[in-house]
């Protein structure tokens, strides 16, 4: 049976060359819902794009964390999986988007992140539930996380945790094919989340104030 399936993706770089990657549409919507938490001393992985975008107008100090000493944006060179790799009780908010899939020890990373937050601090975290293998680091791309899997990883978190899994069949198929968010009909992009087809796993995890 001829199903007219594509022989390859229309974009081999997540859709960046066509517009906004579909996963980034959901990531930005998630961060926008929690933008009020992006204040104080904010840490972000790799660069400070989302801190500047969603923390605009709020007083904040920014730390950019990366394991790569060659990253010119990084102000703290650290391995998230190494004990004491991050300073303790330092950050009011830590933005960690699309990073967990590259870390060999997820539990250690989340323990270190929690330790690095101040009382009352917030972790804003996203991870792919569905994605092509990394374009730039295929050998380091280790994991995919369902919302249930992320909830299990954060089961020991000492404060409230909200887990969401945005996506639906149309957006999952379009993302894997390489289409950009601008190329989808609004009815597909903004359709209600279908729990059978999450594109991402997102967590907003809050620490008690004391």
XYZ file of C-alpha atoms in Angstrom:
210
model
C 0.000 0.000 0.000
C 1.419 3.384 -1.032
C 1.057 5.742 1.934
C 3.051 8.592 0.336
C 5.467 8.680 3.222
C 8.435 11.055 2.776
C 11.780 9.481 1.947
C 13.515 11.979 4.230
C 12.852 15.092 6.276
C 12.123 18.439 4.647
C 14.609 19.919 7.124
C 17.538 18.127 8.709
C 17.888 20.758 11.430
C 14.598 20.563 13.358
C 12.954 23.135 11.061
C 15.243 26.022 12.046
C 15.977 26.658 8.373
C 12.238 27.020 7.701
C 11.146 29.010 10.755
C 10.521 28.198 14.416
C 10.965 24.527 15.360
C 7.697 23.123 16.645
C 9.209 21.993 19.938
C 10.436 25.569 20.518
C 6.885 26.844 20.087
C 5.832 24.667 23.013
C 8.954 25.446 25.063
C 8.368 29.171 24.714
C 4.700 28.815 25.651
C 5.748 26.876 28.766
C 8.309 29.504 29.785
C 5.823 32.267 29.107
C 3.374 30.713 31.569
C 6.063 30.792 34.256
C 7.767 34.041 33.270
C 7.037 35.599 36.666
C 9.510 33.104 38.187
C 12.356 34.277 35.934
C 13.714 36.885 38.288
C 16.505 37.339 40.843
C 19.617 35.295 40.124
C 18.715 33.262 37.026
C 20.832 30.463 35.574
C 20.369 29.117 32.061
C 22.139 26.369 30.149
C 24.349 27.261 27.157
C 23.153 30.857 26.639
C 20.781 33.389 28.172
C 18.284 33.691 25.308
C 15.234 32.746 27.345
C 16.328 34.675 30.435
C 16.522 37.857 28.382
C 13.283 37.168 26.557
C 11.085 36.075 29.442
C 12.841 37.888 32.271
C 12.706 41.272 30.559
C 11.533 44.036 32.871
C 12.386 42.120 36.039
C 15.565 42.674 38.014
C 17.880 39.748 37.505
C 21.460 38.585 37.457
C 22.317 35.918 34.906
C 24.682 32.959 35.026
C 25.168 30.913 31.847
C 26.196 27.323 32.565
C 27.937 25.037 30.097
C 30.302 22.086 30.234
C 32.099 23.440 27.152
C 34.914 25.872 28.062
C 34.895 27.067 24.460
C 31.401 28.560 24.787
C 31.900 32.359 24.764
C 28.514 32.885 26.440
C 29.278 30.678 29.448
C 30.071 32.333 32.762
C 30.184 29.082 34.741
C 31.869 25.977 33.337
C 30.270 23.021 35.084
C 29.168 19.427 34.596
C 25.601 19.122 35.875
C 26.152 15.470 36.778
C 29.184 16.038 39.029
C 28.650 16.537 42.783
C 29.310 20.126 43.820
C 29.595 21.108 40.149
C 27.126 23.920 40.827
C 27.326 26.418 43.692
C 24.923 25.614 46.516
C 21.821 27.726 47.251
C 22.705 30.323 44.626
C 19.972 30.603 41.995
C 16.383 31.813 42.259
C 15.505 30.237 38.925
C 17.254 27.718 36.711
C 16.160 27.302 33.083
C 17.149 23.921 31.686
C 15.676 23.321 28.235
C 16.432 20.298 26.049
C 19.517 19.291 28.043
C 18.664 16.137 29.989
C 18.903 13.932 26.896
C 22.679 14.551 26.806
C 23.389 13.755 30.468
C 24.514 10.250 31.448
C 23.193 10.483 35.030
C 19.814 12.206 35.191
C 19.255 11.633 38.908
C 22.623 13.176 39.810
C 21.939 16.188 37.589
C 18.552 16.850 39.175
C 20.023 16.477 42.667
C 22.716 19.029 41.823
C 20.218 21.429 40.289
C 17.993 21.225 43.351
C 20.986 21.885 45.603
C 21.918 24.947 43.524
C 18.528 26.610 44.001
C 17.810 28.965 46.859
C 14.807 28.371 49.130
C 11.744 29.381 47.133
C 13.626 28.788 43.873
C 12.217 27.377 40.654
C 13.426 24.844 38.109
C 11.951 25.263 34.626
C 12.810 22.112 32.730
C 11.975 20.645 29.333
C 13.086 17.409 27.691
C 12.182 15.745 24.400
C 9.601 13.003 24.477
C 10.000 12.628 20.706
C 12.783 13.969 18.496
C 15.256 13.066 15.789
C 18.741 12.175 17.025
C 20.878 15.255 17.679
C 22.325 16.852 14.564
C 25.515 18.007 16.276
C 26.144 15.382 18.957
C 24.523 12.086 17.929
C 26.754 9.926 20.145
C 25.838 12.002 23.203
C 22.081 11.935 22.601
C 21.058 9.320 25.171
C 17.446 9.629 26.294
C 13.831 10.555 25.574
C 11.487 11.269 28.484
C 7.730 10.880 28.686
C 5.821 13.113 31.101
C 5.379 10.063 33.348
C 9.120 9.412 33.238
C 9.922 13.000 34.164
C 7.404 12.832 36.999
C 9.163 9.712 38.293
C 12.570 11.424 38.115
C 11.225 14.356 40.139
C 9.287 12.223 42.619
C 11.653 13.163 45.442
C 11.481 16.903 44.804
C 10.656 18.593 48.141
C 8.120 21.109 46.779
C 5.265 21.306 44.256
C 5.947 19.999 40.753
C 3.763 20.569 37.699
C 4.323 18.240 34.733
C 2.903 18.839 31.264
C 3.327 17.034 27.951
C 2.345 19.329 25.077
C 1.828 17.887 21.626
C -0.525 15.916 19.436
C -0.208 13.516 16.527
C -0.067 16.264 13.888
C 2.656 18.264 15.637
C 4.707 15.149 16.374
C 4.606 14.055 12.747
C 5.352 17.567 11.485
C 8.273 17.995 13.885
C 9.878 14.701 12.886
C 9.443 15.627 9.226
C 11.156 18.977 9.824
C 8.312 21.429 9.299
C 8.370 24.719 11.191
C 5.656 26.002 13.488
C 4.740 28.717 10.984
C 3.868 26.048 8.408
C 1.219 24.346 10.549
C -2.413 25.341 10.635
C -3.317 26.971 13.976
C -5.828 24.204 14.525
C -2.976 21.690 14.642
C -0.460 23.777 16.562
C -2.855 25.005 19.219
C -5.038 21.915 19.435
C -5.554 20.485 22.913
C -2.739 18.292 24.165
C -3.211 14.640 23.280
C -1.661 12.614 26.135
C -0.973 9.767 23.697
C 1.380 11.929 21.645
C 3.514 14.265 23.780
C 6.284 16.053 21.920
C 7.890 17.295 25.137
C 7.951 16.656 28.846
C 7.944 19.929 30.807
C 8.341 20.452 34.543
C 7.960 23.519 36.730
C 9.419 22.469 40.084
C 9.273 24.791 43.072
C 11.271 24.679 46.294
C 9.698 25.614 49.632
C 10.687 29.037 50.931
C 12.354 27.434 53.950
